Amino acid sequence: MSFCYRDLISLFNQCFAATYNTRLERGDDEPVYLPANAEVDHHRIIFAHGFFASALHEIAHWLLAGEGRRTQVDYGYWYCPDGRDGEQQQAFEAVEIKPQAIEWALSLCCGFHFNVSCDNLNGSVEPDRHAFKAKVREQALRYLEQGFPPRAQMLMAALRRHYRRPALTAADFS
């Protein structure tokens, strides 16, 4: 199956452009969330280089961000780029568990292969990818049991309809 980022843009914007004044946009550089300002009258989730996986990841962050966070550039979160030490990597992974659990679910709703991202190729520590994936899976299963955030549920349903995918089960997260 071919995965076109334009489909994600269209589906996301159909779900949220009118109600949340937020649009998904392809970028040519690093991903970023930009709230509306004097020059642009809508909020923008800008993903990297037209990459489908980047779009899903950035969407997942938006789906988690509360109203106050959505008024700040990159939701006001701390970010330490690639090249982290052990302590910085632990902090990075702690804040990435929930968004990556949602990203995994979004990927499944599209039939798109998901990979966890430890995002530290040039760091002084080698991340334990398997342990991190286990934490992301645990969170995904918790969401599956207790319910995904409402906006995530809305987009997941739209993606499943578009890609003709069944409802998610625990077995999907293996």
mmCIF file of C-alpha atoms in Angstrom:
data_model
loop_
_atom_site.group_PDB
_atom_site.id
_atom_site.type_symbol
_atom_site.label_atom_id
_atom_site.label_comp_id
_atom_site.label_asym_id
_atom_site.label_seq_id
_atom_site.Cartn_x
_atom_site.Cartn_y
_atom_site.Cartn_z
ATOM 1 C CA MET A 1 0.000 0.000 0.000
ATOM 2 C CA SER A 2 1.220 3.479 -0.797
ATOM 3 C CA PHE A 3 1.167 6.087 1.956
ATOM 4 C CA CYS A 4 0.833 9.674 0.845
ATOM 5 C CA TYR A 5 1.304 12.493 3.310
ATOM 6 C CA ARG A 6 -1.312 14.482 1.378
ATOM 7 C CA ASP A 7 -3.947 12.004 2.607
ATOM 8 C CA LEU A 8 -2.916 12.710 6.204
ATOM 9 C CA ILE A 9 -3.076 16.444 5.594
ATOM 10 C CA SER A 10 -6.537 16.146 4.121
ATOM 11 C CA LEU A 11 -7.902 13.866 6.851
ATOM 12 C CA PHE A 12 -6.364 15.870 9.690
ATOM 13 C CA ASN A 13 -7.609 19.165 8.288
ATOM 14 C CA GLN A 14 -11.108 17.751 7.739
ATOM 15 C CA CYS A 15 -11.188 16.701 11.396
ATOM 16 C CA PHE A 16 -9.623 19.758 13.027
ATOM 17 C CA ALA A 17 -9.182 22.824 10.802
ATOM 18 C CA ALA A 18 -12.616 24.268 11.524
ATOM 19 C CA THR A 19 -13.016 23.192 15.155
ATOM 20 C CA TYR A 20 -9.454 23.808 16.400
ATOM 21 C CA ASN A 21 -8.171 26.288 13.797
ATOM 22 C CA THR A 22 -5.249 23.916 13.295
ATOM 23 C CA ARG A 23 -3.767 22.616 10.063
ATOM 24 C CA LEU A 24 -1.215 19.975 9.246
ATOM 25 C CA GLU A 25 1.458 21.226 6.823
ATOM 26 C CA ARG A 26 4.451 19.735 5.079
ATOM 27 C CA GLY A 27 7.734 21.416 5.998
ATOM 28 C CA ASP A 28 11.181 21.453 4.450
ATOM 29 C CA ASP A 29 13.123 21.418 7.704
ATOM 30 C CA GLU A 30 12.754 20.234 11.292
ATOM 31 C CA PRO A 31 9.207 19.612 12.550
ATOM 32 C CA VAL A 32 7.629 22.287 14.699
ATOM 33 C CA TYR A 33 4.264 23.353 16.095
ATOM 34 C CA LEU A 34 3.484 27.036 15.576
ATOM 35 C CA PRO A 35 0.445 28.676 17.158
ATOM 36 C CA ALA A 36 -1.471 31.302 15.216
ATOM 37 C CA ASN A 37 0.129 34.741 15.240
ATOM 38 C CA ALA A 38 -0.116 38.157 13.532
ATOM 39 C CA GLU A 39 1.149 36.736 10.222
ATOM 40 C CA VAL A 40 -0.701 33.391 10.141
ATOM 41 C CA ASP A 41 -4.267 33.142 11.425
ATOM 42 C CA HIS A 42 -4.240 29.386 12.150
ATOM 43 C CA HIS A 43 -2.152 26.991 14.234
ATOM 44 C CA ARG A 44 0.273 24.828 12.240
ATOM 45 C CA ILE A 45 1.669 21.370 12.807
ATOM 46 C CA ILE A 46 4.631 21.312 10.457
ATOM 47 C CA PHE A 47 6.167 17.902 9.791
ATOM 48 C CA ALA A 48 9.529 17.122 8.214
ATOM 49 C CA HIS A 49 10.135 16.788 4.472
ATOM 50 C CA GLY A 50 6.855 15.130 3.553
ATOM 51 C CA PHE A 51 7.649 12.044 5.638
ATOM 52 C CA PHE A 52 4.503 10.110 6.541
ATOM 53 C CA ALA A 53 6.032 8.914 9.837
ATOM 54 C CA SER A 54 7.022 12.468 10.781
ATOM 55 C CA ALA A 55 3.459 13.640 10.181
ATOM 56 C CA LEU A 56 2.054 10.883 12.403
ATOM 57 C CA HIS A 57 4.544 11.688 15.152
ATOM 58 C CA GLU A 58 3.858 15.428 15.126
ATOM 59 C CA ILE A 59 0.107 14.820 15.034
ATOM 60 C CA ALA A 60 0.425 12.569 18.099
ATOM 61 C CA HIS A 61 2.048 15.396 20.061
ATOM 62 C CA TRP A 62 -0.802 17.747 19.081
ATOM 63 C CA LEU A 63 -3.431 15.173 20.024
ATOM 64 C CA LEU A 64 -2.007 15.117 23.562
ATOM 65 C CA ALA A 65 -1.394 18.828 24.021
ATOM 66 C CA GLY A 66 -3.907 20.660 26.167
ATOM 67 C CA GLU A 67 -5.444 24.009 25.301
ATOM 68 C CA GLY A 68 -2.738 26.038 27.064
ATOM 69 C CA ARG A 69 0.094 24.077 25.475
ATOM 70 C CA ARG A 70 -1.408 24.653 22.020
ATOM 71 C CA THR A 71 -0.818 28.416 22.440
ATOM 72 C CA GLN A 72 2.985 27.930 22.702
ATOM 73 C CA VAL A 73 5.646 27.197 20.094
ATOM 74 C CA ASP A 74 6.310 23.448 20.238
ATOM 75 C CA TYR A 75 3.778 23.342 23.075
ATOM 76 C CA GLY A 76 6.343 24.956 25.400
ATOM 77 C CA TYR A 77 8.105 21.634 25.955
ATOM 78 C CA TRP A 78 11.776 21.160 26.671
ATOM 79 C CA TYR A 79 13.650 19.475 23.865
ATOM 80 C CA CYS A 80 17.256 18.382 23.873
ATOM 81 C CA PRO A 81 18.371 17.389 20.366
ATOM 82 C CA ASP A 82 20.263 14.297 19.288
ATOM 83 C CA GLY A 83 23.507 13.946 21.213
ATOM 84 C CA ARG A 84 21.983 13.466 24.669
ATOM 85 C CA ASP A 85 23.758 11.956 27.670
ATOM 86 C CA GLY A 86 22.142 9.224 29.788
ATOM 87 C CA GLU A 87 20.139 11.548 32.020
ATOM 88 C CA GLN A 88 18.918 13.646 29.098
ATOM 89 C CA GLN A 89 17.969 10.484 27.194
ATOM 90 C CA GLN A 90 15.905 9.223 30.138
ATOM 91 C CA ALA A 91 14.081 12.566 30.316
ATOM 92 C CA PHE A 92 13.473 12.484 26.556
ATOM 93 C CA GLU A 93 12.060 8.961 26.648
ATOM 94 C CA ALA A 94 9.825 9.758 29.627
ATOM 95 C CA VAL A 95 8.044 12.522 27.697
ATOM 96 C CA GLU A 96 7.907 10.481 24.472
ATOM 97 C CA ILE A 97 6.066 7.420 25.808
ATOM 98 C CA LYS A 98 2.531 8.799 25.455
ATOM 99 C CA PRO A 99 2.958 10.489 22.062
ATOM 100 C CA GLN A 100 4.657 7.427 20.631
ATOM 101 C CA ALA A 101 1.880 5.192 21.974
ATOM 102 C CA ILE A 102 -0.615 7.361 20.114
ATOM 103 C CA GLU A 103 1.629 7.438 17.037
ATOM 104 C CA TRP A 104 1.697 3.622 17.092
ATOM 105 C CA ALA A 105 -2.101 3.520 17.195
ATOM 106 C CA LEU A 106 -2.359 6.063 14.359
ATOM 107 C CA SER A 107 0.091 3.980 12.321
ATOM 108 C CA LEU A 108 -1.996 0.853 12.873
ATOM 109 C CA CYS A 109 -5.118 2.736 11.806
ATOM 110 C CA CYS A 110 -3.373 3.413 8.491
ATOM 111 C CA GLY A 111 -1.712 0.020 8.124
ATOM 112 C CA PHE A 112 1.644 1.841 8.264
ATOM 113 C CA HIS A 113 4.675 0.238 9.939
ATOM 114 C CA PHE A 114 5.586 1.874 13.254
ATOM 115 C CA ASN A 115 9.081 2.185 14.703
ATOM 116 C CA VAL A 116 9.762 3.647 18.126
ATOM 117 C CA SER A 117 12.191 6.529 18.003
ATOM 118 C CA CYS A 118 14.866 6.910 20.653
ATOM 119 C CA ASP A 119 16.230 9.777 18.535
ATOM 120 C CA ASN A 120 19.790 9.775 19.888
ATOM 121 C CA LEU A 121 22.136 8.603 17.124
ATOM 122 C CA ASN A 122 25.014 10.824 18.256
ATOM 123 C CA GLY A 123 24.531 10.601 22.018
ATOM 124 C CA SER A 124 27.000 9.419 24.614
ATOM 125 C CA VAL A 125 24.680 6.525 25.546
ATOM 126 C CA GLU A 126 23.124 3.772 23.492
ATOM 127 C CA PRO A 127 19.375 3.853 24.201
ATOM 128 C CA ASP A 128 17.714 0.569 25.128
ATOM 129 C CA ARG A 129 15.310 0.494 22.205
ATOM 130 C CA HIS A 130 13.587 -2.712 23.353
ATOM 131 C CA ALA A 131 12.924 -1.402 26.865
ATOM 132 C CA PHE A 132 11.594 1.876 25.460
ATOM 133 C CA LYS A 133 9.333 0.053 23.008
ATOM 134 C CA ALA A 134 7.976 -2.058 25.896
ATOM 135 C CA LYS A 135 7.043 1.130 27.780
ATOM 136 C CA VAL A 136 5.386 2.591 24.676
ATOM 137 C CA ARG A 137 3.468 -0.655 24.149
ATOM 138 C CA GLU A 138 2.347 -0.694 27.787
ATOM 139 C CA GLN A 139 0.984 2.845 27.393
ATOM 140 C CA ALA A 140 -0.731 1.966 24.108
ATOM 141 C CA LEU A 141 -2.451 -0.980 25.775
ATOM 142 C CA ARG A 142 -3.507 1.265 28.664
ATOM 143 C CA TYR A 143 -5.025 3.704 26.154
ATOM 144 C CA LEU A 144 -6.733 0.830 24.368
ATOM 145 C CA GLU A 145 -8.283 -0.332 27.637
ATOM 146 C CA GLN A 146 -9.106 3.077 29.164
ATOM 147 C CA GLY A 147 -9.681 5.085 26.000
ATOM 148 C CA PHE A 148 -7.463 7.231 23.833
ATOM 149 C CA PRO A 149 -7.749 11.003 24.203
ATOM 150 C CA PRO A 150 -10.900 12.282 22.410
ATOM 151 C CA ARG A 151 -9.115 14.024 19.534
ATOM 152 C CA ALA A 152 -6.982 10.911 18.996
ATOM 153 C CA GLN A 153 -10.147 8.796 18.855
ATOM 154 C CA MET A 154 -11.631 11.121 16.258
ATOM 155 C CA LEU A 155 -8.602 10.962 13.982
ATOM 156 C CA MET A 156 -8.129 7.232 14.490
ATOM 157 C CA ALA A 157 -11.701 6.651 13.303
ATOM 158 C CA ALA A 158 -11.130 8.837 10.229
ATOM 159 C CA LEU A 159 -7.908 6.995 9.410
ATOM 160 C CA ARG A 160 -9.531 3.566 9.843
ATOM 161 C CA ARG A 161 -12.366 4.571 7.502
ATOM 162 C CA HIS A 162 -9.979 5.971 4.888
ATOM 163 C CA TYR A 163 -7.579 3.016 4.984
ATOM 164 C CA ARG A 164 -10.347 0.445 5.549
ATOM 165 C CA ARG A 165 -8.781 -0.895 8.734
ATOM 166 C CA PRO A 166 -10.526 -2.739 11.588
ATOM 167 C CA ALA A 167 -10.756 -1.496 15.161
ATOM 168 C CA LEU A 168 -7.564 -1.950 17.131
ATOM 169 C CA THR A 169 -6.979 -4.869 19.487
ATOM 170 C CA ALA A 170 -4.222 -5.628 21.983
ATOM 171 C CA ALA A 171 -2.776 -8.164 19.533
ATOM 172 C CA ASP A 172 -2.045 -5.323 17.086
ATOM 173 C CA PHE A 173 0.561 -3.926 19.489
ATOM 174 C CA SER A 174 2.872 -6.934 19.448
#
